[in-house]
Short mmCIF file of N, CA, C and O in Angstrom, two decimals:
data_model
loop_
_atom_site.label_atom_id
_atom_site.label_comp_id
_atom_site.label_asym_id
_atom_site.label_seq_id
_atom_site.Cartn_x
_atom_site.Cartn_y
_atom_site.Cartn_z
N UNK A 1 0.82 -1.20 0.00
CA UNK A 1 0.00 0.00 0.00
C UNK A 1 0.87 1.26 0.00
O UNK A 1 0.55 2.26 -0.64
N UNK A 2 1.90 1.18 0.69
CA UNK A 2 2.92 2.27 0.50
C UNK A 2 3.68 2.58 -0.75
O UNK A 2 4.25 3.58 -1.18
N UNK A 3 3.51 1.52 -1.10
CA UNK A 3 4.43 1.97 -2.47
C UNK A 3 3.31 2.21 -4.10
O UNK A 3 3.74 2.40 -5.24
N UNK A 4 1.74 2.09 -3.62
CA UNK A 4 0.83 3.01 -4.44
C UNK A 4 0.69 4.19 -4.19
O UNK A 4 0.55 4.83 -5.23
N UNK A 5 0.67 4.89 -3.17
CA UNK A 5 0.80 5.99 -2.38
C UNK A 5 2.31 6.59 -2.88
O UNK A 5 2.50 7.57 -3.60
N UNK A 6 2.87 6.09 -2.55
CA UNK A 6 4.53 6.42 -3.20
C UNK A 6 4.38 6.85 -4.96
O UNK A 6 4.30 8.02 -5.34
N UNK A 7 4.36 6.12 -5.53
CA UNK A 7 3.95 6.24 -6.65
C UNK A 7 3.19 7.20 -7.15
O UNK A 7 3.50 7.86 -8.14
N UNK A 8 1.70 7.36 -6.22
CA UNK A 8 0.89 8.64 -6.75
C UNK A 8 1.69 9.52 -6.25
O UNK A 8 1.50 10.49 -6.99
N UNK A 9 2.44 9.83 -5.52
CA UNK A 9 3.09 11.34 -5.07
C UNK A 9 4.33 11.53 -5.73
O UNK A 9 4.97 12.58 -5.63
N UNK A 10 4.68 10.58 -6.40
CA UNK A 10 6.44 10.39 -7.09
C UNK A 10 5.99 11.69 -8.09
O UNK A 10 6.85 12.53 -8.35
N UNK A 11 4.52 11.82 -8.68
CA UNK A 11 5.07 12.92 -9.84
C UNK A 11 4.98 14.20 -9.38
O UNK A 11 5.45 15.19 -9.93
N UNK A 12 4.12 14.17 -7.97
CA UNK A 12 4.80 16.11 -7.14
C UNK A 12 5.56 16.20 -7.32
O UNK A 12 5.88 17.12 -8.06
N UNK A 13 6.76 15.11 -6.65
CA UNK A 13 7.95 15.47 -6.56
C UNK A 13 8.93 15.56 -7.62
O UNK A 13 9.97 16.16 -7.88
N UNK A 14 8.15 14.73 -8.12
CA UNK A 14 9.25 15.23 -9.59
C UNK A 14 9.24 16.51 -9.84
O UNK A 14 10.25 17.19 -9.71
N UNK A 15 7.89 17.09 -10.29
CA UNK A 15 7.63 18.28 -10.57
C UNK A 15 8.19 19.61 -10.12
O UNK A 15 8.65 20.60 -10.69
N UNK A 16 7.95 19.21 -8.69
CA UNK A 16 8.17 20.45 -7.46
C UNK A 16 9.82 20.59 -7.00
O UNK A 16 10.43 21.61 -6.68
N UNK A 17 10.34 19.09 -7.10
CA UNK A 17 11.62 19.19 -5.87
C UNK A 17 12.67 18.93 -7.61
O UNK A 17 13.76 19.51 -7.69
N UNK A 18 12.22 18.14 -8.71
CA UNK A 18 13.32 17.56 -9.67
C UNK A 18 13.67 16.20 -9.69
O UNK A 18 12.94 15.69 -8.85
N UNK A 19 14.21 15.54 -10.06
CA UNK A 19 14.84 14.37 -9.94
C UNK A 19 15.79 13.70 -9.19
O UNK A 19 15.74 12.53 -8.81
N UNK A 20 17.02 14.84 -8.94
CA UNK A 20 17.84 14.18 -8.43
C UNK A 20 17.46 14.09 -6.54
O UNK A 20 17.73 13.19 -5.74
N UNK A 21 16.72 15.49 -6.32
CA UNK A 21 15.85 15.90 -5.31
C UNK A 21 14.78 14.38 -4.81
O UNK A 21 14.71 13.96 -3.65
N UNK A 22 14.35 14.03 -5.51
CA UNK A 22 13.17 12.98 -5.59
C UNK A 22 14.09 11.90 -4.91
O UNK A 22 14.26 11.49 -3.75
N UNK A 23 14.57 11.64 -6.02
CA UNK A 23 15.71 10.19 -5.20
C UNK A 23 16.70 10.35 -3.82
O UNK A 23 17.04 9.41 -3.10
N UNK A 24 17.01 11.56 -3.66
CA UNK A 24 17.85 11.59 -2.56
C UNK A 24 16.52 11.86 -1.09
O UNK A 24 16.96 11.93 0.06
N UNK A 25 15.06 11.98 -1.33
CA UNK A 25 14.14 11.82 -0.43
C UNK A 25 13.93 10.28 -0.41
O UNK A 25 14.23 9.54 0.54
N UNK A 26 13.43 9.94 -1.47
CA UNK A 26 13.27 8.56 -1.11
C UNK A 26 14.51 7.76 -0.78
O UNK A 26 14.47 6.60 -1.20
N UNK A 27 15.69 8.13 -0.07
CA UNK A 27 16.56 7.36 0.23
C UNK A 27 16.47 7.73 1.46
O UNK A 27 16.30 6.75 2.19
N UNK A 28 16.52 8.89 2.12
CA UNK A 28 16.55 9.35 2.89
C UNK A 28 14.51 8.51 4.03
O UNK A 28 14.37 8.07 5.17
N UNK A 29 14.03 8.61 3.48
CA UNK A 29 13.17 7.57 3.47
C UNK A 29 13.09 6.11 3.62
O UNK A 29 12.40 5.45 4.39
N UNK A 30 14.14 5.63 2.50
CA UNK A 30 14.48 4.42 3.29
C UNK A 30 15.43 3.87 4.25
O UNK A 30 15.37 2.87 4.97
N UNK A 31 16.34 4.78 4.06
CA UNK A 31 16.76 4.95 5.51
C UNK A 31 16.02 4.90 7.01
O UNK A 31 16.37 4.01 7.79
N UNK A 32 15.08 5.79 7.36
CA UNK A 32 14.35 6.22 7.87
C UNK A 32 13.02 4.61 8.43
O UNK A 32 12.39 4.16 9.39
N UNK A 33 13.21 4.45 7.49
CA UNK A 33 12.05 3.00 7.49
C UNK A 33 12.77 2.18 8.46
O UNK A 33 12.44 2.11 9.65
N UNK A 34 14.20 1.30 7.69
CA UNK A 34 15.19 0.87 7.91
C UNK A 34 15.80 0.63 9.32
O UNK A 34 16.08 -0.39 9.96
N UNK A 35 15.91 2.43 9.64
CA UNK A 35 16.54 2.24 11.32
C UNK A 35 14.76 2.30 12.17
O UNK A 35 14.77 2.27 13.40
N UNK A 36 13.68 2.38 11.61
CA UNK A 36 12.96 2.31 12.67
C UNK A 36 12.34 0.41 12.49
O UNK A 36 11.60 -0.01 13.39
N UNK A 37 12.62 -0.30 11.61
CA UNK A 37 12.41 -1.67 11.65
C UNK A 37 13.21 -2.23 12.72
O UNK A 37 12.91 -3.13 13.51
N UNK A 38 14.60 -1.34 12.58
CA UNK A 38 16.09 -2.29 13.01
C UNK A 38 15.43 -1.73 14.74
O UNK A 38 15.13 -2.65 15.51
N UNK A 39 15.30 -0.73 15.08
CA UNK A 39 15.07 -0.38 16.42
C UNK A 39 13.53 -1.32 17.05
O UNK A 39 13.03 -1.09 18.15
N UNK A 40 13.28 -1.80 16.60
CA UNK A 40 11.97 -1.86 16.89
C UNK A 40 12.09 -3.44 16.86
O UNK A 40 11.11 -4.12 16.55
N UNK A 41 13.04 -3.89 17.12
CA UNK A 41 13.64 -5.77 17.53
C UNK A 41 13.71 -5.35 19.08
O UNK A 41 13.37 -6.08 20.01
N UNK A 42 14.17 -4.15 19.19
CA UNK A 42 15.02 -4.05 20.56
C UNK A 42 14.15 -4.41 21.46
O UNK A 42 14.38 -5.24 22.34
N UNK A 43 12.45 -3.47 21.21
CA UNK A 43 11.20 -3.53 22.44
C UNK A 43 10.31 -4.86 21.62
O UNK A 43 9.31 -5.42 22.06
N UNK A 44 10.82 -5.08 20.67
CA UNK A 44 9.50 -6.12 19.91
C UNK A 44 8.29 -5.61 19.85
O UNK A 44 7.26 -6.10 20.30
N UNK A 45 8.48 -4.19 19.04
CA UNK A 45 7.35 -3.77 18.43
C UNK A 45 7.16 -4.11 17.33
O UNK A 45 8.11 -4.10 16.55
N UNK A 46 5.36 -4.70 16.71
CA UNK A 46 5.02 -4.81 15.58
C UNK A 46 4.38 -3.99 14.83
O UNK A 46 4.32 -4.12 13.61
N UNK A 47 3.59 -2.61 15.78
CA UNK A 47 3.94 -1.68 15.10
C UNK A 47 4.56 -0.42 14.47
O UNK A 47 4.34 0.52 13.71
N UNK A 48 5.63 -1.09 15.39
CA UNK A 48 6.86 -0.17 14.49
C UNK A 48 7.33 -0.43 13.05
O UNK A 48 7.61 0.36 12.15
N UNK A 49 7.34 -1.86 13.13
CA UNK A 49 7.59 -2.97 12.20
C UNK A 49 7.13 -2.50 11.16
O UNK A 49 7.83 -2.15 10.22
N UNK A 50 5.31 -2.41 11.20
CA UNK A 50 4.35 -2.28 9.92
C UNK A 50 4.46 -0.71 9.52
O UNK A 50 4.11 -0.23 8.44
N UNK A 51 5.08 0.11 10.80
CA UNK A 51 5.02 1.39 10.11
C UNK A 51 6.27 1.52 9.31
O UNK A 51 6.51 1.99 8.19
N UNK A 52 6.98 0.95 10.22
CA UNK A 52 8.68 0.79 8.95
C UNK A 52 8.49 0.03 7.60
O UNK A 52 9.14 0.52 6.68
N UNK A 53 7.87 -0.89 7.35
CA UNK A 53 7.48 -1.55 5.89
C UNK A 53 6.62 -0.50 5.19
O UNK A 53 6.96 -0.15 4.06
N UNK A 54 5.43 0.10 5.82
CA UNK A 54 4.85 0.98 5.20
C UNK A 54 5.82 1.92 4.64
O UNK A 54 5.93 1.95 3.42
N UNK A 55 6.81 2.98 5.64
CA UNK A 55 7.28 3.89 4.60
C UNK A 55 8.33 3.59 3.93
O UNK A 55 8.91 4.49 3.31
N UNK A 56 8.98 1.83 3.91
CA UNK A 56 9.51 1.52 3.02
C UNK A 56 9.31 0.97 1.59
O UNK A 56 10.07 0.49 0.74
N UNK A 57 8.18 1.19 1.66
CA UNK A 57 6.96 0.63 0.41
C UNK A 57 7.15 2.39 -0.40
O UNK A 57 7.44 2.61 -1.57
N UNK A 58 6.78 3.70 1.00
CA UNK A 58 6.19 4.46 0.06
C UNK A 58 7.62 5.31 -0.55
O UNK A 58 7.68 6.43 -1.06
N UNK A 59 8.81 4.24 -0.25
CA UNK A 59 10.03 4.73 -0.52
C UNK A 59 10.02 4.27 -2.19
O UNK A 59 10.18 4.93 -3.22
N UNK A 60 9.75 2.80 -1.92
CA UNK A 60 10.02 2.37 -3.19
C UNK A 60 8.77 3.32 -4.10
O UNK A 60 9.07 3.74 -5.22
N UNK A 61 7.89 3.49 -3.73
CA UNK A 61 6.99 4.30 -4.68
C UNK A 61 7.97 5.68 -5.39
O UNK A 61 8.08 6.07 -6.56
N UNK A 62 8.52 6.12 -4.24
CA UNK A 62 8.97 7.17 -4.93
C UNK A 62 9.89 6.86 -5.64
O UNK A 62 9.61 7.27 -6.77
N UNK A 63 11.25 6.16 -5.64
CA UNK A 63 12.44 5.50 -5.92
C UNK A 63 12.26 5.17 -7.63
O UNK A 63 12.98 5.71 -8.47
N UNK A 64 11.32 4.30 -7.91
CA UNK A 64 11.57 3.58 -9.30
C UNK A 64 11.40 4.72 -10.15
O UNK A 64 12.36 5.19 -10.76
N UNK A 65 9.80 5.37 -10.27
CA UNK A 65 9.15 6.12 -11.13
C UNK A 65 11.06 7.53 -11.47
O UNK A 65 11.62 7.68 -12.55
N UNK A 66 11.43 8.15 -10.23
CA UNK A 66 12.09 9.07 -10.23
C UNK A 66 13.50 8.64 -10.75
O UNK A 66 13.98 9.36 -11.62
N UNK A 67 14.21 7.57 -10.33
CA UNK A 67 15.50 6.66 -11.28
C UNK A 67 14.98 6.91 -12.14
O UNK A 67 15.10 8.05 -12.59
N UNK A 68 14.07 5.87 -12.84
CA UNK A 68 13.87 5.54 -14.50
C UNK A 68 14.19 6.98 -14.89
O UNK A 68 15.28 7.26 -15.40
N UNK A 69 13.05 8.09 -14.59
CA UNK A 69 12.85 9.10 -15.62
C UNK A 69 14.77 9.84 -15.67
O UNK A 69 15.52 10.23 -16.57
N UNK A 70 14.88 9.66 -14.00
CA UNK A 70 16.31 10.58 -14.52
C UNK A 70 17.71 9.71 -14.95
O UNK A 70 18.84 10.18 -14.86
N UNK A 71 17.46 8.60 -15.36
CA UNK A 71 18.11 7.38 -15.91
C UNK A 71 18.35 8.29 -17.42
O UNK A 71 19.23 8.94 -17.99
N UNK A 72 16.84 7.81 -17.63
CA UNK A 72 16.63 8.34 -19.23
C UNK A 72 16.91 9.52 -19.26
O UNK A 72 17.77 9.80 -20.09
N UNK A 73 16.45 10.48 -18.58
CA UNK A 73 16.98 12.05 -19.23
C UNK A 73 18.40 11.65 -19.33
O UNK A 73 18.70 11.60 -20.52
N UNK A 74 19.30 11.39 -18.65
CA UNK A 74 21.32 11.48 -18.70
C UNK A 74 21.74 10.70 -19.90
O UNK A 74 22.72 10.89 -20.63
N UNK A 75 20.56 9.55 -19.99
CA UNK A 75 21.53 8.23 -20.89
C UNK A 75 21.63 9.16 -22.88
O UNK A 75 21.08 10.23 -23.15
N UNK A 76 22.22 8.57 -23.57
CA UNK A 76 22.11 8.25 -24.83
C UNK A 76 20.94 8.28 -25.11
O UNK A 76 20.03 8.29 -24.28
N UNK A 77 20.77 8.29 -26.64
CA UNK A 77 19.78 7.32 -27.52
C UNK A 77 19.75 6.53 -27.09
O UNK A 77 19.08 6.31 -26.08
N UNK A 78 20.57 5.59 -27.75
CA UNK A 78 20.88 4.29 -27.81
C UNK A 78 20.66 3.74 -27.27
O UNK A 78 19.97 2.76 -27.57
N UNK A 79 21.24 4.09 -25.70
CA UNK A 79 20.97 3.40 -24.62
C UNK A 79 19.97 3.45 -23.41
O UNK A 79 20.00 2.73 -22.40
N UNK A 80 19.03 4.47 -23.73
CA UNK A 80 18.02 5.06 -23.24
C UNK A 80 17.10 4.20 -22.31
O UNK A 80 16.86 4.32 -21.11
N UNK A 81 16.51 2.97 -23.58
CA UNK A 81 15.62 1.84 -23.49
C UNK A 81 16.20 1.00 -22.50
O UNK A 81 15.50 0.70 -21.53
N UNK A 82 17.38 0.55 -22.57
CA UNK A 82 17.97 -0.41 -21.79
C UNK A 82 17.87 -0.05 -20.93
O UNK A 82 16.95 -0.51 -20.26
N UNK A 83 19.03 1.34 -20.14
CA UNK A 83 18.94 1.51 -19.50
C UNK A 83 18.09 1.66 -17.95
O UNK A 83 18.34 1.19 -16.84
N UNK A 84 16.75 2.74 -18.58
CA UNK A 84 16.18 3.65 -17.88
C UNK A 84 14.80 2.14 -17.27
O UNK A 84 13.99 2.29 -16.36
N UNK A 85 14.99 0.66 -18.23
CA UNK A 85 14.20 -0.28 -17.09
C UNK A 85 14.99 -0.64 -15.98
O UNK A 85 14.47 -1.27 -15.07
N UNK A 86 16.08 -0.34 -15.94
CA UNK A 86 17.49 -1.41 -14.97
C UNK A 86 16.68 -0.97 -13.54
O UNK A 86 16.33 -1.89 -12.81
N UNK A 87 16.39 0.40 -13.14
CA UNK A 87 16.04 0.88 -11.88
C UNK A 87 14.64 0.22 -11.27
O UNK A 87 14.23 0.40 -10.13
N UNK A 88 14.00 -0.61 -12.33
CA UNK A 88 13.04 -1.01 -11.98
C UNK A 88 13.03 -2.33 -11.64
O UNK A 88 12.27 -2.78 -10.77
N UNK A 89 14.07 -3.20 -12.45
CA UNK A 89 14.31 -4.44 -12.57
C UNK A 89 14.94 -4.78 -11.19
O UNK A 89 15.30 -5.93 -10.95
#
């Protein structure tokens, strides 16, 4: 569910913040997910757990859509196609 949510908001941010902007949130995001999964062994919380998967879902929402496009804007022709699926794959 986070990463439909991710997805519908990936093109604000494209819009508003740019590309390279976009990806360095959604990292910063999964980060963020990440250390609150890893902390959340310590008390054996589960919902820390589901909130850490959630905004690591709405990481990946943002993540693919914002790679691909700024994949493709940098690459070649040529290499455009190939490329700009790798971030998704």
């Amino acid at each position: 569910m986070g990463a439909v949510v991710g997805s519908c908001l990936s093109s604000i941010t494209l819009n508003f913040m740019g590309r390279r902007d976009s990806i360095i949130l959604s990292g910063v995001i999964f980060f963020l997910s990440f250390l609150l999964i890893g902390l959340a062994s310590i008390p054996t919380s589960v919902e820390m757990i589901l909130i850490g998967r959630a905004l690591s879902g709405l990481g990946v929402g943002l993540a693919v859509p914002s790679a691909a496009i700024y994949v493709a804007e940098c690459s070649s022709p040529a290499l455009r196609g190939m490329l700009s699926c790798m971030p998704a794959f």
